[in-house]
XYZ file of C-alpha atoms in Angstrom:
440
model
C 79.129 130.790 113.547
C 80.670 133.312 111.320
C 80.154 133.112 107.081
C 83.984 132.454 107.194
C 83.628 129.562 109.683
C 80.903 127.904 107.563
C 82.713 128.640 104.187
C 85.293 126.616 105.564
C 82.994 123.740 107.042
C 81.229 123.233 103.663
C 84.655 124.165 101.120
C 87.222 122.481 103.278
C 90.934 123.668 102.254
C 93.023 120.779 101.253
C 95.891 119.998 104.069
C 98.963 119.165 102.080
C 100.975 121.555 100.272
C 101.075 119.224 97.076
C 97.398 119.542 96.631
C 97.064 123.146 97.434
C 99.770 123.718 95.423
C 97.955 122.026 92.318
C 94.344 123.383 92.543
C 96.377 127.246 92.879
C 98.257 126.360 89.583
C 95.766 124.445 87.745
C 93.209 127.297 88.585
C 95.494 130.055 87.639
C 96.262 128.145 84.114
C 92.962 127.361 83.573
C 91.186 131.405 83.957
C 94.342 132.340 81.530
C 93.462 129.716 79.248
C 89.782 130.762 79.336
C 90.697 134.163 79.032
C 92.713 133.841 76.443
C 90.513 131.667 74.571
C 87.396 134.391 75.328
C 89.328 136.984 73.928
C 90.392 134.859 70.784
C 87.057 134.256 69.833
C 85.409 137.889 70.359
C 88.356 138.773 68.248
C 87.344 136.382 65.507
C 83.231 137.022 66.365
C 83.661 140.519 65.738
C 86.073 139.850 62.317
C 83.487 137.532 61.193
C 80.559 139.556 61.801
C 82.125 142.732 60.172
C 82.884 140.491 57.494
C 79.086 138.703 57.173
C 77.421 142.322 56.999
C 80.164 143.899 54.635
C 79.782 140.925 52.429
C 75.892 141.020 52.638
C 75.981 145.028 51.670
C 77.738 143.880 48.738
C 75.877 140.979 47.645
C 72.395 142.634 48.442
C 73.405 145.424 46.596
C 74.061 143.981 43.528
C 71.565 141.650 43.445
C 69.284 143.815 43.330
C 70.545 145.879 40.750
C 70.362 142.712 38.731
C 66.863 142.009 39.420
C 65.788 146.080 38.783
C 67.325 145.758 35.221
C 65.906 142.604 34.142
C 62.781 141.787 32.656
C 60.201 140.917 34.966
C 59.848 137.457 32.564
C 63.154 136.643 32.921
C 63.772 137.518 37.098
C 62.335 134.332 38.520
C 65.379 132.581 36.527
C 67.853 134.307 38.340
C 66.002 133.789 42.185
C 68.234 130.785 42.323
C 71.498 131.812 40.979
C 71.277 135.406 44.091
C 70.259 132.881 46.783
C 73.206 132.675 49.332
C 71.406 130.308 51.919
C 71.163 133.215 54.806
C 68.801 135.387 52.453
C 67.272 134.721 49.421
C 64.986 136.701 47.197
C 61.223 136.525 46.625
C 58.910 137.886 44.028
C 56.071 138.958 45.895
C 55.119 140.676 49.176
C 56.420 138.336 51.336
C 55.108 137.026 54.731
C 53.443 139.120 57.223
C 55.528 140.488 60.195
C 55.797 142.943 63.482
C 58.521 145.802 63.535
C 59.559 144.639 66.718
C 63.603 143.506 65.687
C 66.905 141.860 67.573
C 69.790 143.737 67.857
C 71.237 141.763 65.513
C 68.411 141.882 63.111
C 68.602 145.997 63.186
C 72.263 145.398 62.297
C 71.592 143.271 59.425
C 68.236 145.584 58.007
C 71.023 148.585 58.353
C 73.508 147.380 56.041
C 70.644 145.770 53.709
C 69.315 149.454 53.902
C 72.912 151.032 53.052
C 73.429 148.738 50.072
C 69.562 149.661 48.851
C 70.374 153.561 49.746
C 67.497 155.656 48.462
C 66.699 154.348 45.164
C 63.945 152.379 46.294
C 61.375 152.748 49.713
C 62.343 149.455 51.752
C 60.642 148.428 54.670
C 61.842 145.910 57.572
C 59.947 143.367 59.631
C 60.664 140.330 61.826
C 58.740 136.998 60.943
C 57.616 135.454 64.357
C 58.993 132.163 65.050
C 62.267 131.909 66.464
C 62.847 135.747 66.549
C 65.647 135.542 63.782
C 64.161 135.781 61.164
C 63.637 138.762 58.890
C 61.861 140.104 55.808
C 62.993 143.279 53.882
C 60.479 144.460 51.524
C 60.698 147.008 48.222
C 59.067 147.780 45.094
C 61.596 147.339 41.701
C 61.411 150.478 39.178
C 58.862 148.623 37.575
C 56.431 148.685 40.604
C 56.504 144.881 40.725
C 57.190 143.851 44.535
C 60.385 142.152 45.648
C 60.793 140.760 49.516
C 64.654 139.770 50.567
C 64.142 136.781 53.285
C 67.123 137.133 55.724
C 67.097 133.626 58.162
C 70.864 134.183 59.550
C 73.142 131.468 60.364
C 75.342 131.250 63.308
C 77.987 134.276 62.746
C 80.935 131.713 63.311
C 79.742 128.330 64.002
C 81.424 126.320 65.790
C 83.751 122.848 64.709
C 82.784 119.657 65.792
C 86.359 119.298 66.334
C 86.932 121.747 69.120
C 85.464 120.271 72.664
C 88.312 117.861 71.782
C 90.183 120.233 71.585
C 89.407 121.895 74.703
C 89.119 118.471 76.005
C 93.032 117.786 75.258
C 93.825 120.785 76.473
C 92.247 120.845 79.840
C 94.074 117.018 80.189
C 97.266 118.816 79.256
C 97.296 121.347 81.628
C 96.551 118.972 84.456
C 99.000 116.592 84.035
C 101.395 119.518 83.248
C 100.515 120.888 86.988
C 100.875 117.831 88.493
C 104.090 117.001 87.264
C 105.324 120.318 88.186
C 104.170 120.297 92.205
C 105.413 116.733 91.924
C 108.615 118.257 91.176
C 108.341 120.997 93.907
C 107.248 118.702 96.543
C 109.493 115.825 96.405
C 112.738 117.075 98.063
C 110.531 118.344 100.671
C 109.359 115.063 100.977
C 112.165 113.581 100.891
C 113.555 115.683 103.758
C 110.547 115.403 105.483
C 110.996 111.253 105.458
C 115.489 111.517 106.000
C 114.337 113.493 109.683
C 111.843 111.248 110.361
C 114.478 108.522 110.062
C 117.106 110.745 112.166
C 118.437 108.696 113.979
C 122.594 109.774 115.426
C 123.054 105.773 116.840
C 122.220 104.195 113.417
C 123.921 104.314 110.025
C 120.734 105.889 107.908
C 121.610 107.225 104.230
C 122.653 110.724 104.212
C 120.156 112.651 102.010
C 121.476 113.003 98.377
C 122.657 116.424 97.713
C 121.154 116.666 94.529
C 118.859 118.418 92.724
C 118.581 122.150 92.120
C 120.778 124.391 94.032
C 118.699 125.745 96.439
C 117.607 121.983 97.112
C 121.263 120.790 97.353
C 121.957 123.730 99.712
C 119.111 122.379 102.417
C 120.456 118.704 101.827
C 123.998 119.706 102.731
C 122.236 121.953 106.111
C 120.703 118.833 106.719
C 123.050 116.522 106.282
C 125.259 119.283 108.504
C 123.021 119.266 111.201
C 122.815 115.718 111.237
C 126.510 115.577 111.617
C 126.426 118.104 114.612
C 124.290 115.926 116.215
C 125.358 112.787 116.163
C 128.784 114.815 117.758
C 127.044 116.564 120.137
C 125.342 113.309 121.838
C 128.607 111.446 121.345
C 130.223 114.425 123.606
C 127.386 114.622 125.780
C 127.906 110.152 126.761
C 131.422 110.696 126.437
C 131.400 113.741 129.456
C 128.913 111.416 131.557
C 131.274 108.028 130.919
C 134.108 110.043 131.898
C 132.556 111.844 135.519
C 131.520 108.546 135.660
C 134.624 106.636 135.668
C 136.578 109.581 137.401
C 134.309 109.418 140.234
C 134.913 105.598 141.240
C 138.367 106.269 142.463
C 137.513 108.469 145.467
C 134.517 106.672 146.318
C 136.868 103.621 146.579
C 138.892 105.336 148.801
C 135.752 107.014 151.020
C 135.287 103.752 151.579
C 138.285 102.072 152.731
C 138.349 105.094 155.177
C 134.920 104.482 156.163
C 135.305 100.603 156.810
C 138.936 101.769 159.191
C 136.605 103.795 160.913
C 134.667 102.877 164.812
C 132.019 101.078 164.442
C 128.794 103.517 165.009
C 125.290 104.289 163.380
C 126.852 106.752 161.315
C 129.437 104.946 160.042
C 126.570 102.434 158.792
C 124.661 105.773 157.297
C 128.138 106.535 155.642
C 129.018 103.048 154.378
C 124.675 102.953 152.731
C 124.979 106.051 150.927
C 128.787 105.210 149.280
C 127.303 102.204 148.176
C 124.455 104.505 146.801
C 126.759 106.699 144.703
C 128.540 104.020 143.706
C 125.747 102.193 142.171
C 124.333 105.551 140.707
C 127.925 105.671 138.914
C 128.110 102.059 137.616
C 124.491 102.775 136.181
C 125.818 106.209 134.714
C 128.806 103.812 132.789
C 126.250 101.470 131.392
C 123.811 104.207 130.745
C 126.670 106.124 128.511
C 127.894 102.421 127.679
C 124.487 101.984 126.067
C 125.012 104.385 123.674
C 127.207 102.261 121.765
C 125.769 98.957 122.355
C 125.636 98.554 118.430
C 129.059 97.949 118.533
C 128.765 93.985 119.858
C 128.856 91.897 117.068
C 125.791 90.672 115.897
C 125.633 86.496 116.079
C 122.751 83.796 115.850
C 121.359 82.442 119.329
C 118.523 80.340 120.009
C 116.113 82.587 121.457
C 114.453 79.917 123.404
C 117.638 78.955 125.464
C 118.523 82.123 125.581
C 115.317 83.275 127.661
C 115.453 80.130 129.408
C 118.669 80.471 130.657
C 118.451 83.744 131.808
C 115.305 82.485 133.977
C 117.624 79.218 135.376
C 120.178 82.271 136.412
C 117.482 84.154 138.451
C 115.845 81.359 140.009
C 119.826 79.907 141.516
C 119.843 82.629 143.284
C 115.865 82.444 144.799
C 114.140 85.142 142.206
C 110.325 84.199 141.394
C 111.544 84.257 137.642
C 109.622 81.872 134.795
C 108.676 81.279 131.811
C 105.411 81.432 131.001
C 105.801 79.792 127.040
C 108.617 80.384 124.464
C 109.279 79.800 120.717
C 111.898 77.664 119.399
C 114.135 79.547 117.056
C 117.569 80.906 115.718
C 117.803 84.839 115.583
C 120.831 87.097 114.764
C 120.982 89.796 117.196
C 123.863 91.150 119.907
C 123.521 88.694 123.134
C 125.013 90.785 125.487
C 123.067 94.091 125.256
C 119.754 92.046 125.126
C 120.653 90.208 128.307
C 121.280 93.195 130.023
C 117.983 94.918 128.490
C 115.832 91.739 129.958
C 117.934 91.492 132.983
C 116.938 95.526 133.855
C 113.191 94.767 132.841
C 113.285 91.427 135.231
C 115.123 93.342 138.032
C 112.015 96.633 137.227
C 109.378 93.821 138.128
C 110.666 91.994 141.162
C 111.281 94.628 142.908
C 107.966 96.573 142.474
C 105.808 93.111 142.136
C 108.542 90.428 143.802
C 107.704 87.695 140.586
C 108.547 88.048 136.684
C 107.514 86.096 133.812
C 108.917 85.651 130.186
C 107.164 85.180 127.403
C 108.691 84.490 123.614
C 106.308 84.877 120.711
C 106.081 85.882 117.240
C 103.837 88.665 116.215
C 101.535 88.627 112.648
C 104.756 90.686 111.214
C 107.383 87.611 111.885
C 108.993 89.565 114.180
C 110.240 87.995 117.553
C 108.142 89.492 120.904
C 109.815 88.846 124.123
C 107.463 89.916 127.453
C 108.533 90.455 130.907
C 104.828 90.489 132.910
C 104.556 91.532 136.065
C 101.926 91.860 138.830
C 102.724 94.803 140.265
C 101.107 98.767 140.815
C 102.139 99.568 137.099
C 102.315 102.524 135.565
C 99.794 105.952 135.216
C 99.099 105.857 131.548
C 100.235 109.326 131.240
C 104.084 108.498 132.180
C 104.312 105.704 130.078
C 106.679 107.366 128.305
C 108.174 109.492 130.273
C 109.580 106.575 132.584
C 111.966 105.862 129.429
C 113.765 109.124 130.243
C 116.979 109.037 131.717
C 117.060 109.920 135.529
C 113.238 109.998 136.019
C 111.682 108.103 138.491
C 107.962 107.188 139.670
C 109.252 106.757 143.136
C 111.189 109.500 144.518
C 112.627 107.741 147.096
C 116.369 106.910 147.174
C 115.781 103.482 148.916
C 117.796 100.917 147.302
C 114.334 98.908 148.153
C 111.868 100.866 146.262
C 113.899 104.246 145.141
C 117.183 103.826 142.179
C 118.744 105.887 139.288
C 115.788 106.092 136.659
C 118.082 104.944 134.520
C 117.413 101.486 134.392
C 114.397 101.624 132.126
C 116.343 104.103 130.057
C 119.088 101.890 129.530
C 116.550 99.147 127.832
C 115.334 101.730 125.750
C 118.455 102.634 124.380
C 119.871 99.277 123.776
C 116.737 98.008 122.220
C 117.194 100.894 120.111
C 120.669 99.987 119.130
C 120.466 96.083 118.606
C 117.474 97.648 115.823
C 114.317 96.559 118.262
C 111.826 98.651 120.590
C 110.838 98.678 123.637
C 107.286 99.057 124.751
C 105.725 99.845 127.849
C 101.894 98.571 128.508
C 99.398 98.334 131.723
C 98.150 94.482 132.088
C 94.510 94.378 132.483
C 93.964 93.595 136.019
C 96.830 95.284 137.413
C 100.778 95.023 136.484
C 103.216 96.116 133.572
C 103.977 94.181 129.977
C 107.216 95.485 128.541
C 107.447 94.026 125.202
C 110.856 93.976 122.952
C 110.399 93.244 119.443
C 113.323 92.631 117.442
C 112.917 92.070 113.939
């Protein structure tokens, strides 16, 4: 495995652009923050430092002077009054110490050294301890012994106040980020969720052309597009309505010469594969009929009779059609188109499994399942769906007994589609096909 390859196992990229989006801006504004802060205080650590030793130069300096020009009576007195709290002054030798300094203990014993200059001898040495801590030590004009104790502070110490600060600033900046890729993400969301709801049969809200301009621009594509398509499939079932229709007129007449003609086994050929076209173009005028089946007029039915009725019609005419239970219950949906999507699923299973049964339930959503189970060879799972494709057929055949148009599924799809169900294909455990409308 490469170091890449297990980089990316252990650090896993996020997947959505939102969230890459945010850790690339909130990283990018957090290192200039940093920076900027880093550079802010150095600036202000040097200032401050330059400012501690200039000061301490001074102060030293005089202090001194003060304490050479007094009377040795009168100098512990004035101890008190030269102590700064970094250094103070001390009468005496001082503590004993190593040579060994800090950096920033040479820097200090420099400028005490510049403000002493060469009036008196001065020697340096660090107290151990915490390794600060520093001891200058001279002898006055008067030979008497004087030791400066140096413990420094913290050049610029730091306010109690500021992690808060830092604190509010770090919250700042992230809800700053995230309300800018929330920005930058949502009409890409947004288009994201208007194609997944693309849909040229139903009357889905256009996506709002709003927004910025380049976002309004890819609405209006969009929204184009949309419109292009819807046209394009309306052309496409108008062409195939229209062969359709056009064709029914001379196989009318092919048959009326057909039926004049002798009697003969080709005349009975003839007469089979007429009928044959003909009922591939009365499938190709409900297929293209389909379409448009959202424009019945939705009204309430009792779904129980309805099923039950449609069973009653099959079973007149000998069909091995019943139903297995039902619910009692008023729905609003379009009759017609669902009788003819049950009546294709009923004809699907009697003639590959010779029986049908319907069964009416209600699922945990509330929404109305109808089943039509067969017994038959099914389905290979892996052309489940491809069976609800226009013109495609599991049997290749053009029997009228086990062959047809493919269409027949297709139509069921489409109209379930258009009365605002689904249609749903599934293998029965122990052989034979469930396909399951649900219409909320």
């Amino acid at each position: 495995m490469s170091a890449v390859a297990r980089f990316r196992g252990f650090r896993p990229w996020p997947r959505t652009l939102g969230s890459r989006l945010f850790l690339i801006l909130l990283a990018g504004l957090l290192l200039a923050q940093g920076l900027t802060f880093s550079v802010q205080f150095l600036e202000r650590y040097i200032s401050a430092k330059t400012v501690m030793l200039n000061t301490l130069e001074n102060d030293v300096g005089t202090s001194i002077a003060v304490l050479d020009r007094l009377p040795a009576a009168e100098r512990a007195d004035w101890l008190d009054r030269l102590d700064r709290g970094t250094y103070r002054f001390v009468l005496g030798p001082g503590l004993p110490g190593v040579p060994d300094m800090t950096e920033q203990g040479r820097q200090i014993a420099g400028k005490i050294q510049d403000a002493v200059g060469k009036r008196f001898p001065i020697r340096f040495e660090s107290i151990p301890g915490d390794g600060k801590r520093l001891q200058a030590h001279l002898t006055l004009s008067d030979g008497n012994p004087l030791t400066i104790d140096v413990n420094p502070a913290p050049i610029m110490p730091l306010a109690q106040w500021l992690p808060f600060v830092l604190l509010l600033q770090l919250g700042l900046l992230i809800f700053c980020t995230w309300l800018v890729v929330r920005q930058a993400i949502r009409p890409l969301v947004n288009l994201a969720h208007a194609a997944d709801a693309l849909d040229p049969n139903k009357k889905t809200p256009r996506l709002a052309e709003a927004g910025p301009t380049e976002v309004a621009h890819a609405a209006r594509a969009f929204n184009a597009m949309r419109d292009r398509i819807a046209h394009y499939l309306e052309e496409r079932v108008q062409i195939l309505a229209a062969i359709s229709h056009d064709l029914q007129t001379p196989i009318t007449r092919m048959k009326l010469r057909a039926e004049i003609a002798e009697d003969s086994a080709e005349k009975e050929k003839l007469v089979q594969d007429l009928a044959e076209i003909e009922r591939l173009v009365h499938e190709g005028v409900a297929y293209a009929r389909s379409a448009h089946g959202n424009n019945e007029k939705p009204s309430r039915i009792d779904i129980g009779s309805f099923v039950e009725s449609l069973a009653y019609d099959y079973q007149d005419t000998g069909k091995g059609v019943m139903v297995a239970d039902k619910i009692d219950g008023a729905i609003v949906t379009r009759p017609h188109a669902l009788r003819r999507i049950l009546t294709n699923l009923i004809d699907n299973a009697l003639k590959f499994a010779g029986t049908a049964e319907i069964s009416v339930q209600k699922d945990s959503t509330g929404a109305v399942l109808i089943k039509v189970l067969d017994r038959g060879p099914g389905i290979p799972e892996d052309q489940l769906d491809a069976v609800m494709q226009p013109f495609f057929r599991l049997e290749q055949s053009r029997s009228r007994g086990t062959g047809g148009t493919g269409l027949g599924l297709a139509i069921a799809g489409q109209l379930a589609l258009a009365i605002g169900g689904s249609l749903t294909l599934r293998n029965r455990v122990g052989g034979g096909l469930s396909a399951e409308i649900s219409i909320r």
